[in-house]
Coordinates of C-alpha atoms (C1' of nucleotides) in Angstrom, one line a residue:
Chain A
X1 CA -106.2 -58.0 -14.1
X2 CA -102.9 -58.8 -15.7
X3 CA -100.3 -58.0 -13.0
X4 CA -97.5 -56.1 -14.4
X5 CA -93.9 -57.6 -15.4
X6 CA -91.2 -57.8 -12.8
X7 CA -88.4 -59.3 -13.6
X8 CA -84.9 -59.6 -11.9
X9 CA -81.1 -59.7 -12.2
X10 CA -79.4 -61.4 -9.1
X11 CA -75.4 -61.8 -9.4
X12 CA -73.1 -62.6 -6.5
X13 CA -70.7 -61.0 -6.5
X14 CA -67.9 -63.6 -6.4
X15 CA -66.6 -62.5 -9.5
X16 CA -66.7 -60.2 -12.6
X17 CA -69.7 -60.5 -15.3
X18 CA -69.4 -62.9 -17.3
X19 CA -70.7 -63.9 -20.5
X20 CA -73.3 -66.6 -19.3
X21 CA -74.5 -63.5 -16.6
X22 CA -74.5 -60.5 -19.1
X23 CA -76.7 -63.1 -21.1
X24 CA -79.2 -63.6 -18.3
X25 CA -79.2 -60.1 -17.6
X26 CA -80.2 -59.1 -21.3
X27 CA -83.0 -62.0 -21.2
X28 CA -84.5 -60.1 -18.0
X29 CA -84.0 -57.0 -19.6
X30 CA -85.6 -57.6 -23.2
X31 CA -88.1 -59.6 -21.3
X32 CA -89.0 -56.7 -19.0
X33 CA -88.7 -54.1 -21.8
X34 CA -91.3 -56.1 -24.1
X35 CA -93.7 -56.5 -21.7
X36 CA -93.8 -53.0 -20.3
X37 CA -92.5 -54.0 -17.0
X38 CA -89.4 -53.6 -15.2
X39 CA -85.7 -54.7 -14.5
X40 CA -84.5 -55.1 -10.8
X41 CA -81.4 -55.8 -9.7
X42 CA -80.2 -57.6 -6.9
X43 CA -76.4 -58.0 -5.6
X44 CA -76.5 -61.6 -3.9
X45 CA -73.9 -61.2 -1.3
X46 CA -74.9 -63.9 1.8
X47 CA -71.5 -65.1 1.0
X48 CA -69.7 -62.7 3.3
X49 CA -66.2 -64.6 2.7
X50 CA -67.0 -64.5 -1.0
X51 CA -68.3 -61.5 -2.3
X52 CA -65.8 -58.4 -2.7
X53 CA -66.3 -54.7 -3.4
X54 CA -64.3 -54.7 -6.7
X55 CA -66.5 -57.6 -8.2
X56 CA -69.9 -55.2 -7.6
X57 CA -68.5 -52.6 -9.4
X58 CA -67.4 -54.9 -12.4
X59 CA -70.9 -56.4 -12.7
X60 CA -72.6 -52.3 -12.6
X61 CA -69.5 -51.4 -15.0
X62 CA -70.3 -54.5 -17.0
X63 CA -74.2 -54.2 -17.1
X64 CA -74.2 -50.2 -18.1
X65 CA -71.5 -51.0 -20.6
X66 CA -73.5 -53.3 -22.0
X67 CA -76.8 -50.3 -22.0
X68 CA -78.3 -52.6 -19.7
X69 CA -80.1 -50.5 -17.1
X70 CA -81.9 -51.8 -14.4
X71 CA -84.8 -50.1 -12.4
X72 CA -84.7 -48.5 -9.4
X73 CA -81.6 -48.8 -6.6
X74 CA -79.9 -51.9 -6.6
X75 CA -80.9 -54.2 -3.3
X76 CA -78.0 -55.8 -1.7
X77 CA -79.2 -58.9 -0.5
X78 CA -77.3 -59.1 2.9
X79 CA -78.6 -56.2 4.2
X80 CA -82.0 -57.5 4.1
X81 CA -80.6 -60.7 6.4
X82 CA -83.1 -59.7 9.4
X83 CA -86.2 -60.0 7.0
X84 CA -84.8 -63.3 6.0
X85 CA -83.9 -64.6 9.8
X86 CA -87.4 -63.5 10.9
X87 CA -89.0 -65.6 8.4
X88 CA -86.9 -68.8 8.8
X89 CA -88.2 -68.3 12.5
X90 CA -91.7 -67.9 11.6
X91 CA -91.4 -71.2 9.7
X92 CA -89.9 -72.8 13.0
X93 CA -92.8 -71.3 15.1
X94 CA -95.0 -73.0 12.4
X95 CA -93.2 -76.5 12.9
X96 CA -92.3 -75.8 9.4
X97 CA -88.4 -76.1 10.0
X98 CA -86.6 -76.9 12.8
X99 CA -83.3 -76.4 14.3
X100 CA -80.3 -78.9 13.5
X101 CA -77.4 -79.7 16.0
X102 CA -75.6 -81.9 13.7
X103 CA -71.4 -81.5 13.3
X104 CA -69.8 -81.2 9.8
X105 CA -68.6 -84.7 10.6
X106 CA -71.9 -86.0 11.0
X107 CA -73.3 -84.8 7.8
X108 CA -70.1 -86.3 5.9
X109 CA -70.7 -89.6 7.1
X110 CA -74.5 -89.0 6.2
X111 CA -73.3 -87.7 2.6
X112 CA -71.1 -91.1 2.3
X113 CA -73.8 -93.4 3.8
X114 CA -76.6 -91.9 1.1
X115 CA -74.0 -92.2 -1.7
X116 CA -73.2 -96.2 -0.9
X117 CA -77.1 -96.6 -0.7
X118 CA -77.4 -94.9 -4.2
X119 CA -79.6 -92.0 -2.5
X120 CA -80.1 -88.6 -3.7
X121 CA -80.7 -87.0 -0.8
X122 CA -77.9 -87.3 1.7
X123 CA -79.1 -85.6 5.2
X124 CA -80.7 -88.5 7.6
X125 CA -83.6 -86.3 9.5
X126 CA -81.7 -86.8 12.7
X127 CA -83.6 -83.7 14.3
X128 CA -86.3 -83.4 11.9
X129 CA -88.4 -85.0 14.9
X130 CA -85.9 -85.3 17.7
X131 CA -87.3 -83.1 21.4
X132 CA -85.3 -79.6 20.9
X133 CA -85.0 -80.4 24.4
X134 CA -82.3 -83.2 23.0
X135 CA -79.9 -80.3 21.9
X136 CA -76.3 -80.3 23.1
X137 CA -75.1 -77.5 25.0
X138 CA -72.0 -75.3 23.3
X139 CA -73.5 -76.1 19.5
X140 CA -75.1 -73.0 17.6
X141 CA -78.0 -74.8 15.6
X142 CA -78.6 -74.4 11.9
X143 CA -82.6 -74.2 10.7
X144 CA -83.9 -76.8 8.2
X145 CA -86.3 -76.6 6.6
X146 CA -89.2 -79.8 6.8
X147 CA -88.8 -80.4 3.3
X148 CA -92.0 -82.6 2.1
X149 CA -90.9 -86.4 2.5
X150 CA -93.1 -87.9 -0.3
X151 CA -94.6 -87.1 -3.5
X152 CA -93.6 -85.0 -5.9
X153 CA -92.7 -81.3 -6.8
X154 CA -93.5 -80.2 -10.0
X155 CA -92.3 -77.2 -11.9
X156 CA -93.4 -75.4 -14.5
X157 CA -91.1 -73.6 -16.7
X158 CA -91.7 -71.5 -19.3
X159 CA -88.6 -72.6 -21.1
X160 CA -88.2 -76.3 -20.3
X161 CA -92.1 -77.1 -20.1
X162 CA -93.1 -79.3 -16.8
X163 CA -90.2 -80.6 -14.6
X164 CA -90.9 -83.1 -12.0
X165 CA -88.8 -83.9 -9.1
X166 CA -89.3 -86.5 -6.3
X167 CA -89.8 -85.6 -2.8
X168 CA -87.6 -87.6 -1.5
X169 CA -84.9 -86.5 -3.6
X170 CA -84.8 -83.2 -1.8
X171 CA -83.4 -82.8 1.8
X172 CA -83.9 -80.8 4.4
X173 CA -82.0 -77.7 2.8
X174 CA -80.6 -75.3 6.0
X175 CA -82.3 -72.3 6.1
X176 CA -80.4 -70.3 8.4
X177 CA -76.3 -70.8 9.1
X178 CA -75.0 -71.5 12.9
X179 CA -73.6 -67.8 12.8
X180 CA -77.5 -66.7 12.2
X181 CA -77.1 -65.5 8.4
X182 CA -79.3 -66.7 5.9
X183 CA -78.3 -69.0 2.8
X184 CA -78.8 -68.2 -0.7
X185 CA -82.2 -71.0 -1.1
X186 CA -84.0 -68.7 1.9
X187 CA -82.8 -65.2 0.5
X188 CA -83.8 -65.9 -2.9
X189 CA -87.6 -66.9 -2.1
X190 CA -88.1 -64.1 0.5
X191 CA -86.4 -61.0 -1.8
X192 CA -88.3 -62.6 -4.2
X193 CA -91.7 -62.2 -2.8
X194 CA -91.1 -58.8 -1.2
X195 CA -89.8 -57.2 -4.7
X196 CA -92.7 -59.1 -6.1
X197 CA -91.0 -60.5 -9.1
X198 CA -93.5 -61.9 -11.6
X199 CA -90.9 -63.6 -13.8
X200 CA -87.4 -65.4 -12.8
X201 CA -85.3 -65.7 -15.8
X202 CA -81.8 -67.1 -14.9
X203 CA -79.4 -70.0 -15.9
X204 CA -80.5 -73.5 -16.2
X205 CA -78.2 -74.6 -13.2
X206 CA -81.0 -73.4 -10.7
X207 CA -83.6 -75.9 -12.1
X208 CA -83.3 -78.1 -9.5
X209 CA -83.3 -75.4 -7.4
X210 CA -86.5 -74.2 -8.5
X211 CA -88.1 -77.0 -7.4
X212 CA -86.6 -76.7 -3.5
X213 CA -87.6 -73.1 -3.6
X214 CA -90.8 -74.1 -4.9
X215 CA -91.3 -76.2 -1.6
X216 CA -90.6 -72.9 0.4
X217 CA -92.8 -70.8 -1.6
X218 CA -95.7 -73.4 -0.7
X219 CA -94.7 -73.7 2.8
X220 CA -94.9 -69.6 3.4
X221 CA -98.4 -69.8 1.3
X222 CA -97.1 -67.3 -0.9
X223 CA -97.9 -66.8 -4.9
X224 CA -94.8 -68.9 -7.0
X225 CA -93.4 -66.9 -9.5
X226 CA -93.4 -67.7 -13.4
X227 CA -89.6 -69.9 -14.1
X228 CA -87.8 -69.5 -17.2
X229 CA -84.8 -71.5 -16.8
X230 CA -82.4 -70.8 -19.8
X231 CA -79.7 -73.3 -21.0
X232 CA -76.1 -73.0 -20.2
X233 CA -73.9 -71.9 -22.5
X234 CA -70.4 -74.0 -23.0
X235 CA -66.9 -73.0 -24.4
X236 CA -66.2 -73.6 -28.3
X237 CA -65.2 -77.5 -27.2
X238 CA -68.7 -77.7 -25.9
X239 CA -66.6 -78.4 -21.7
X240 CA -68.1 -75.6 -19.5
X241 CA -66.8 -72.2 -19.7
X242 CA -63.4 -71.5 -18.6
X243 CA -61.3 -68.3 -18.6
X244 CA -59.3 -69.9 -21.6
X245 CA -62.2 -69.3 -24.0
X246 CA -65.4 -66.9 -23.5
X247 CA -66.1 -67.2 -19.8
X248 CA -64.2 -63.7 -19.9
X249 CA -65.3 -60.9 -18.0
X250 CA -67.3 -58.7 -19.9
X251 CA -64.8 -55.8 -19.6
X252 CA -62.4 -58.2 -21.5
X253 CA -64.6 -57.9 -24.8
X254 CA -64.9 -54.2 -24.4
X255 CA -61.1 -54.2 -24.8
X256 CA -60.9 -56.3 -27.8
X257 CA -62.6 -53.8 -29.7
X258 CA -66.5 -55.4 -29.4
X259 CA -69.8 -53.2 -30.1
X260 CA -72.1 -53.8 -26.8
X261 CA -74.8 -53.8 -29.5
X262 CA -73.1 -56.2 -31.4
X263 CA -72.6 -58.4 -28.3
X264 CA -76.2 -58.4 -27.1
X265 CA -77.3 -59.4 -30.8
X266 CA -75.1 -62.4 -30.7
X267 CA -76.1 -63.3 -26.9
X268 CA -79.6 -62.8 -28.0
X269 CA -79.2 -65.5 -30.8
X270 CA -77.4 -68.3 -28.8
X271 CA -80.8 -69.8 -27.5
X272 CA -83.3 -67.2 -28.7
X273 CA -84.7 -67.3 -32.6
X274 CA -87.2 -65.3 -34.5
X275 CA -87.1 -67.5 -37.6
X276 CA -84.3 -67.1 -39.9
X277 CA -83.5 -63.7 -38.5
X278 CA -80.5 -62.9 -37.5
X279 CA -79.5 -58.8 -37.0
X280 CA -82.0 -57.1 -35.1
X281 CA -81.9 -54.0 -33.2
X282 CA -82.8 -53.2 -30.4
X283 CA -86.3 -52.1 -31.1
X284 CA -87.0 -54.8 -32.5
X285 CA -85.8 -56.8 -30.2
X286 CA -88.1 -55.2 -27.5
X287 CA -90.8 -56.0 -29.6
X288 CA -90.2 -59.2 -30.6
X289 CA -88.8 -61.2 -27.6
X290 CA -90.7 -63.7 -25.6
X291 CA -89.8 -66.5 -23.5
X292 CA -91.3 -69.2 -25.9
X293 CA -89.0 -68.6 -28.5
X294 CA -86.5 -69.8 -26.1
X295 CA -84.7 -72.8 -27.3
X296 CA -83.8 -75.5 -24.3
X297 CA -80.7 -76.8 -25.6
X298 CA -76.9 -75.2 -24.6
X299 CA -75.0 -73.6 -26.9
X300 CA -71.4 -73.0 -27.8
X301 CA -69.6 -69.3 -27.8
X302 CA -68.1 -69.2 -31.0
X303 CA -65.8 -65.8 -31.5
X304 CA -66.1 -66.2 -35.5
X305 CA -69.6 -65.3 -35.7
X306 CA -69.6 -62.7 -32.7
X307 CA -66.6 -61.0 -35.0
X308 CA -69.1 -60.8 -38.1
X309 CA -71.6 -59.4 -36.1
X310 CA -69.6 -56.8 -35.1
X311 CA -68.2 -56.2 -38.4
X312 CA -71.8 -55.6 -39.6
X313 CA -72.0 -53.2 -36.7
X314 CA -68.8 -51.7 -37.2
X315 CA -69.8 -50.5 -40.9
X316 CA -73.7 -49.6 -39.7
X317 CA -71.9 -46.9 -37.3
X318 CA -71.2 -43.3 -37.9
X319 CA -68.0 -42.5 -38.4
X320 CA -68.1 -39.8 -35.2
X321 CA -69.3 -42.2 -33.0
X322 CA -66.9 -45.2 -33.8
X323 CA -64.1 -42.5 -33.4
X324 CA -65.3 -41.6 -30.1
X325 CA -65.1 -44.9 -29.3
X326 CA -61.6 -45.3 -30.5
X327 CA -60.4 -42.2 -28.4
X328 CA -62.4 -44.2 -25.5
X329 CA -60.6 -47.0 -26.2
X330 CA -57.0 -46.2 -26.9
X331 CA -55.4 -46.0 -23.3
X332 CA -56.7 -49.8 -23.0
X333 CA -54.8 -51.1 -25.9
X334 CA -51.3 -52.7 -25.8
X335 CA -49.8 -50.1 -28.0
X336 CA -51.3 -47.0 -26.2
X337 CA -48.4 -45.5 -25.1
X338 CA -47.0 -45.1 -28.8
X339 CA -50.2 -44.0 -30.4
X340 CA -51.0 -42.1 -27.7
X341 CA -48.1 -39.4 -28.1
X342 CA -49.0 -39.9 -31.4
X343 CA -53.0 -38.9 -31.5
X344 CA -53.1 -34.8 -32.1
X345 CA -56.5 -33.6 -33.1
X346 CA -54.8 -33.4 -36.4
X347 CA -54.3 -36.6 -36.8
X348 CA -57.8 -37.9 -35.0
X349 CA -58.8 -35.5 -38.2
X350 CA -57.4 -38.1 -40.8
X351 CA -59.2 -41.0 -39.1
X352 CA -62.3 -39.2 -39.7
X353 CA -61.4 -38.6 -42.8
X354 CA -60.7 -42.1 -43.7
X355 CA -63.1 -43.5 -41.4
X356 CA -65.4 -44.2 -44.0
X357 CA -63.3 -46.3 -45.5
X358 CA -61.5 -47.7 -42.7
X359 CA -64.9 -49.4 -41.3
X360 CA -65.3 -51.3 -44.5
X361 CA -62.2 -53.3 -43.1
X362 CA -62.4 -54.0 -39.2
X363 CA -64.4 -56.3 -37.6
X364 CA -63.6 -54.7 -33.8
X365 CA -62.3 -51.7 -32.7
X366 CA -58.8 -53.1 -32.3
X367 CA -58.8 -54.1 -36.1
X368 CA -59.9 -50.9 -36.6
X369 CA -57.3 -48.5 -34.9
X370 CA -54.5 -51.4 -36.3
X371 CA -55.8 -50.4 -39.9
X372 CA -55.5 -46.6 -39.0
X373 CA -52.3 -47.0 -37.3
X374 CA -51.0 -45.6 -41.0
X375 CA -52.1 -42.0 -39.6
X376 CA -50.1 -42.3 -36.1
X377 CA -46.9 -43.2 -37.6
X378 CA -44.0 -40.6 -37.8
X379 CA -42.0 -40.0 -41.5
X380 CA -39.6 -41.9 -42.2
X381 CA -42.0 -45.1 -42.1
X382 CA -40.1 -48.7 -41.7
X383 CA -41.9 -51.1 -43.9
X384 CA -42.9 -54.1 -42.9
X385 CA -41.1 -57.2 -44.7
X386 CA -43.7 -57.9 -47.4
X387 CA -44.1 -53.8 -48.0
X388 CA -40.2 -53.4 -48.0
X389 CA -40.1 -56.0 -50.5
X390 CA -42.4 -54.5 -53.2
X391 CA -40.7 -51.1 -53.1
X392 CA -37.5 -52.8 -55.3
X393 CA -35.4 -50.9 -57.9
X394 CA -38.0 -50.8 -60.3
X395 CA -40.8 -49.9 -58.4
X396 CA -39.2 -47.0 -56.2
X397 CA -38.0 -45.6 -60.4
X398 CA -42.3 -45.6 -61.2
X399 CA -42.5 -44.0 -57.4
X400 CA -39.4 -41.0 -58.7
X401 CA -41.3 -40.7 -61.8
X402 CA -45.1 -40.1 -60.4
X403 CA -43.3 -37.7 -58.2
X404 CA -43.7 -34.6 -59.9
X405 CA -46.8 -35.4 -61.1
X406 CA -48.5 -35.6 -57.5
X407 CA -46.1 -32.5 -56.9
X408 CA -48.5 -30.6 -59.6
X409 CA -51.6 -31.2 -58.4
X410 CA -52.9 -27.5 -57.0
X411 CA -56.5 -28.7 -55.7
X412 CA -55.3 -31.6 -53.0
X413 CA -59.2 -33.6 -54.1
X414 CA -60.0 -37.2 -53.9
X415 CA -60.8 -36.8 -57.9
X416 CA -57.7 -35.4 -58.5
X417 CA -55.1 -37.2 -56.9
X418 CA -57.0 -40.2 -58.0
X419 CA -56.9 -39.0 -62.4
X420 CA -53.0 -37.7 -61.7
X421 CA -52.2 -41.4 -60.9
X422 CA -54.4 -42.8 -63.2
X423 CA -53.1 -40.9 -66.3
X424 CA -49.5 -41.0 -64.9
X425 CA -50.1 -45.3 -64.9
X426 CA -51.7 -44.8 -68.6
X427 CA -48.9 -42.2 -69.8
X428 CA -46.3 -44.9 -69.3
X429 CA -48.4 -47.8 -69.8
X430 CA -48.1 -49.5 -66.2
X431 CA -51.0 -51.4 -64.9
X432 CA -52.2 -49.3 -62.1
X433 CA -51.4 -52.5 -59.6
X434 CA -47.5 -51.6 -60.6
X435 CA -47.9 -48.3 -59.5
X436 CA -50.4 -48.1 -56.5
X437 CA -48.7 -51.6 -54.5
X438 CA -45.4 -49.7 -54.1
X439 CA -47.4 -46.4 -53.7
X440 CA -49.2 -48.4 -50.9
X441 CA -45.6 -49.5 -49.2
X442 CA -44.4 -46.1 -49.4
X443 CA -47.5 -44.5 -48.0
X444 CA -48.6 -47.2 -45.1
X445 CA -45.4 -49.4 -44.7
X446 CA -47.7 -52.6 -45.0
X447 CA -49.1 -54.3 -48.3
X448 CA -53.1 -54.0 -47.4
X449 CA -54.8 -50.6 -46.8
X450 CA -57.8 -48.6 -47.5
X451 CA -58.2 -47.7 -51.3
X452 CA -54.7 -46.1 -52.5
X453 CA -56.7 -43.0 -53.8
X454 CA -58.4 -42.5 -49.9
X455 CA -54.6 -42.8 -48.7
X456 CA -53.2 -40.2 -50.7
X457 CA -56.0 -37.8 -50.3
X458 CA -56.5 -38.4 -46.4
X459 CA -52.5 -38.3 -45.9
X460 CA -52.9 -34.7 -47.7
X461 CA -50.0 -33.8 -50.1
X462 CA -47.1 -32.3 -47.9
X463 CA -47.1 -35.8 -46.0
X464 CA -47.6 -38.6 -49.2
X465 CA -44.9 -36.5 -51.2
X466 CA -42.8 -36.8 -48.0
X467 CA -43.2 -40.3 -47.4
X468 CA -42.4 -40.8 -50.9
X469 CA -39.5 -39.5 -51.2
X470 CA -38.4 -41.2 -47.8
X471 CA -38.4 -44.4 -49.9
X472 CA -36.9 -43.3 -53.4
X473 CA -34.2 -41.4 -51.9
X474 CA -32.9 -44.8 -49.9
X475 CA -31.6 -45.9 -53.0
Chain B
rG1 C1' -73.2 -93.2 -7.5
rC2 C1' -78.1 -90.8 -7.5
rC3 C1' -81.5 -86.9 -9.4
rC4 C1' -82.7 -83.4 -13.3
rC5 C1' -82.1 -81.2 -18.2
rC6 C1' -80.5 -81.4 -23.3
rA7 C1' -79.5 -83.8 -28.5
rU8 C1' -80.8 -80.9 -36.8
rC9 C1' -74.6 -79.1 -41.1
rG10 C1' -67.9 -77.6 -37.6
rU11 C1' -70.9 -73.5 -34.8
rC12 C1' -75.8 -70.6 -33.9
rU13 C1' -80.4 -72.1 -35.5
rA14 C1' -85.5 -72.7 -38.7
rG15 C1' -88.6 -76.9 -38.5
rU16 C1' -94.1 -78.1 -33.9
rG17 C1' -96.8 -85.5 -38.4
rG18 C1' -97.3 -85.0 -44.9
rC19 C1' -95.2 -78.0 -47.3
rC20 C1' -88.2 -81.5 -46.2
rU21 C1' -84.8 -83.4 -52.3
rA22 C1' -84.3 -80.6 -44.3
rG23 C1' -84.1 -73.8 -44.9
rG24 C1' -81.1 -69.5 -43.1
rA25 C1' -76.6 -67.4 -40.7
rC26 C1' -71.3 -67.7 -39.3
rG27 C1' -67.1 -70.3 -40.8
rC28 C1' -64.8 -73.1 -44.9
rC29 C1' -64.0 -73.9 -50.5
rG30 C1' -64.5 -71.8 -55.6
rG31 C1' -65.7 -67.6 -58.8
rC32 C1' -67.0 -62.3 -59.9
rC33 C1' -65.7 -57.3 -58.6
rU34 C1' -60.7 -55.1 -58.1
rC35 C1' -54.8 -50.8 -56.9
rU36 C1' -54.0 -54.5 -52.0
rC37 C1' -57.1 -56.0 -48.1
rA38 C1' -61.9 -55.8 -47.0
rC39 C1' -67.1 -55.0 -48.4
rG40 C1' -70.6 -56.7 -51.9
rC41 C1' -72.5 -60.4 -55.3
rC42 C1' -72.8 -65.6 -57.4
rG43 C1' -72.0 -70.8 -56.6
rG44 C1' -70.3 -75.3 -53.6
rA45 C1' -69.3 -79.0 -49.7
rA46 C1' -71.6 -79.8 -45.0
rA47 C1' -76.7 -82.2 -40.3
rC48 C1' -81.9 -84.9 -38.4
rA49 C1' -76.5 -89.4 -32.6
rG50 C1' -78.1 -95.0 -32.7
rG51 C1' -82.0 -98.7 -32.0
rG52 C1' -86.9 -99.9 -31.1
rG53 C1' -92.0 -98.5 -31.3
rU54 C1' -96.8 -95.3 -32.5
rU55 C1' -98.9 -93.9 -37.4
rC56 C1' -101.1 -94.7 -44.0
rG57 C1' -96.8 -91.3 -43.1
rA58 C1' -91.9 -89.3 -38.7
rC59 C1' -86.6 -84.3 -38.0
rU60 C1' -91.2 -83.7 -35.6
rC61 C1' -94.9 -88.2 -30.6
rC62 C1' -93.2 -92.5 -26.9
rC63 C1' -89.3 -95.9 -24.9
rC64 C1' -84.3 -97.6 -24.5
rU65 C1' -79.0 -96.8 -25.5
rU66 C1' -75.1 -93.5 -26.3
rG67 C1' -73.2 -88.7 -25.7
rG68 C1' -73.1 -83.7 -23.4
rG69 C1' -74.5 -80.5 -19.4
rG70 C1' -76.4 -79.2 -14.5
rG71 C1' -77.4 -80.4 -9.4
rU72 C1' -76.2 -83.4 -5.3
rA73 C1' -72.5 -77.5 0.3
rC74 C1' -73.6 -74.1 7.0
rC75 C1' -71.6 -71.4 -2.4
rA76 C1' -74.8 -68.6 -5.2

RNA sequence: GCCCCCAUCGUCUAGUGGCCUAGGACGCCGGCCUCUCACGCCGGAAACAGGGGUUCGACUCCCCUUGGGGGUACCA
């Protein structure tokens, strides 16, 4: 019988999601998804001084932004700190852990003594076999755990093959704090038997972990899950993540105009390769992932490629639902007081219009309103520096003269407006460069837009022949 | 310090002993297209960290060095 696929998301909630998490997370997910299994999720928040309100919401926010849904309610890991005490008991009963009475001065000295002798592990087994009887009165104990003295602990990932760690390496890890909650190393190993997760797919800095929980899992005679430990990934200098490049919430990316399907393809590709692929969606995704494809070396968060990604994205999306996203969008951006005022339905009309040809030209959402922007702006438009200078003398006399040309045109088409200029560049034999470049100042106030022809026809021809005539009649 | 993990173009990666004159993608450079900017298309520069083995033959296997990362908490 093949059990089925659990797998698990476990946060603590110290923080808001970031980019090495919502990676994780989409691992479990795709792993879950291709195996017919399920997602959990698991708030890990022991850390009572630690863990806030405000970062569980960020990391649900974060997760269902990103259309990662988990199954079933989440479990918040502190609430189930009477299951966890009850078993760090059981192990006592069992002379599998004991109690320790040591002070925080104590262990330092221990810490500095095991460091001077060029020992990993740093705690001395003081009380590991001292009478209980010994204890001091006044001291609330801590439970340690009787980690296995010799030998070796050996781990089998499913990402970084066999892993083998000494014995004596590992301490006696505490179990159980003097105020009677449980740590993180006990928690983990309990909620993960009791939510029977088949699979745990997290960062690479719990490998050594894996091996202490490992020793816990054997000590309770339960079942040791499959580990996938994934590698880390670092900032563009290749130094850990830091909030000056990537290790951004994932919020932060939402507001600079990133696709969540765009995000989860890149995220999928640092560390995960089906040959020289590189777009998938998600379907195929969900049929193609598997944890041996799983690279073990870190990688680096590089923007450049993420921003192509999206750009592909960008251009693969209907125009209806990148504007919705726009209108979702707006009150986030820096400018979204101005363009607010400025967003009627008739002008949300005109970005759907040009939307088409808009998408061609953004690589995020920002991009995307910023090449729009056109459409918000009130008459008379203030060109930029490069626009003002194209619309000299000689260019705002070709602008006069096309005047009453566009002012001719009964059908307001694309085809139209596009053969008036065309013919009106011929008549007086201008390149059409010399006549759509100032067109393109007087129309957008900047020297790069969407095709000249799209501008005129999605402006409509009360507003071009207005904005115009702003610029000839300066002179 | 000690323990563990990692190491192919600038970046993400393909490669599982001969198919490699090391492939793809992003980025970069040049060209085409062209009303601008993009998109698209064509072309180019760009890597097996170093040293030892093993083998008829190593990018691929082993060891060492170097470099990077993680752990070493009454954090998770």
């Amino acid at each position: 019988m093949t059990a089925k696929v659990i797998t698990r998301f476990a946060p603590s909630p110290t923080g808001f999601l970031h980019i090495g998490g919502a990676r994780t997370a989409l691992f479990n997910w795709l792993y879950a998804k291709a195996k017919g299994g399920r997602m959990l999720l698991r708030i890990e928040d022991t850390d009572r001084a630690r863990s806030t309100e405000g970062a569980i919401d960020a990391i649900l926010d974060g997760l269902s932004w990103l259309e990662l849904n988990w199954d079933e309610d989440p479990i918040f890991q502190y609430s189930r700190a009477d299951r966890h005490r009850e078993i760090a008991e059981t192990l006592v009963a069992d002379g599998k852990a004991y109690k320790c009475y040591c002070t925080p001065e104590e262990l330092q000295a221990m810490r500095e003594k095991a460091r001077a002798e060029d020992r990993a592990s740093s705690y001395d087994g003081t009380w590991r076999n001292r009478d209980p009887a010994d204890a001091p009165a006044g001291i609330d104990p801590v439970i340690r755990f009787k980690a296995p003295d010799a030998g070796e602990t050996v781990i089998e990932d499913r990402v970084q093959g066999q892993v083998r760690v000494q014995n004596k390496d590992l301490d006696d890890l505490i179990l159980l704090r003097s105020n009677g909650t449980p740590t993180y190393m006990l928690s983990v190993v309990v909620d993960d038997h009791d939510m029977e997760i088949t699979h745990i797919i997290r960062g690479d800095d719990h490998l050594t972990n894996a091996a202490r929980q490992s020793q816990i899992y054997k000590a309770l005679g339960w079942d040791i899950p499959v580990f996938a430990h994934l590698p880390l990934i670092h900032g563009p200098d290749g130094a850990k993540l830091s909030k000056r490049h990537g290790a951004l919430g994932v919020e932060a990316y939402r507001a600079m105009g990133y696709l969540p399907v765009a995000l989860r393809n890149y995220l999928v590709r640092l560390g995960w390769s089906h040959g020289d692929e590189e777009i998938f969606s998600t379907e195929q995704l969900i049929e193609l992932f598997d944890l041996d494809a799983i690279g073990r070396s870190p990688a680096r968060f590089d923007f450049a490629k993420l921003e192509n990604l999206n750009g592909h994205y960008i251009r693969s999306t209907s125009d209806d639902d990148l504007l919705t996203r726009l209108r979702e969008l707006l009150p986030e951006l820096d400018n979204s007081r101005e363009l607010q005022e400025a967003a009627g339905d008739e002008v949300w009309e005109k970005v759907r219009l040009a939307m088409p040809s808009l998408k061609e030209r953004a690589k995020t959402l920002v991009e995307l309103i910023d090449k729009a922007e056109f459409l918000f702006v009130k008459r008379p438009l203030t060109p930029d520096a490069k626009a003002a200078k194209l619309l000299d003398a000689d260019a705002l006399s070709r602008l006069g003269g096309l005047l009453p040309v566009l002012e001719k045109i009964e059908v307001w088409s694309l085809e139209n407006v596009e053969a008036a200029v065309r013919a009106y560049a011929e008549a007086n034999e201008f390149k059409l460069g010399k006549v759509a470049q100032p067109l393109r100042a007087a129309l957008t106030g900047r020297t790069a837009s969407p095709g000249i022809f799209d501008v005129l026809f999605v402006l409509g021809q009360d507003e071009a022949l207005g904005r115009i005539k702003d610029q000839v009649s300066k002179t």
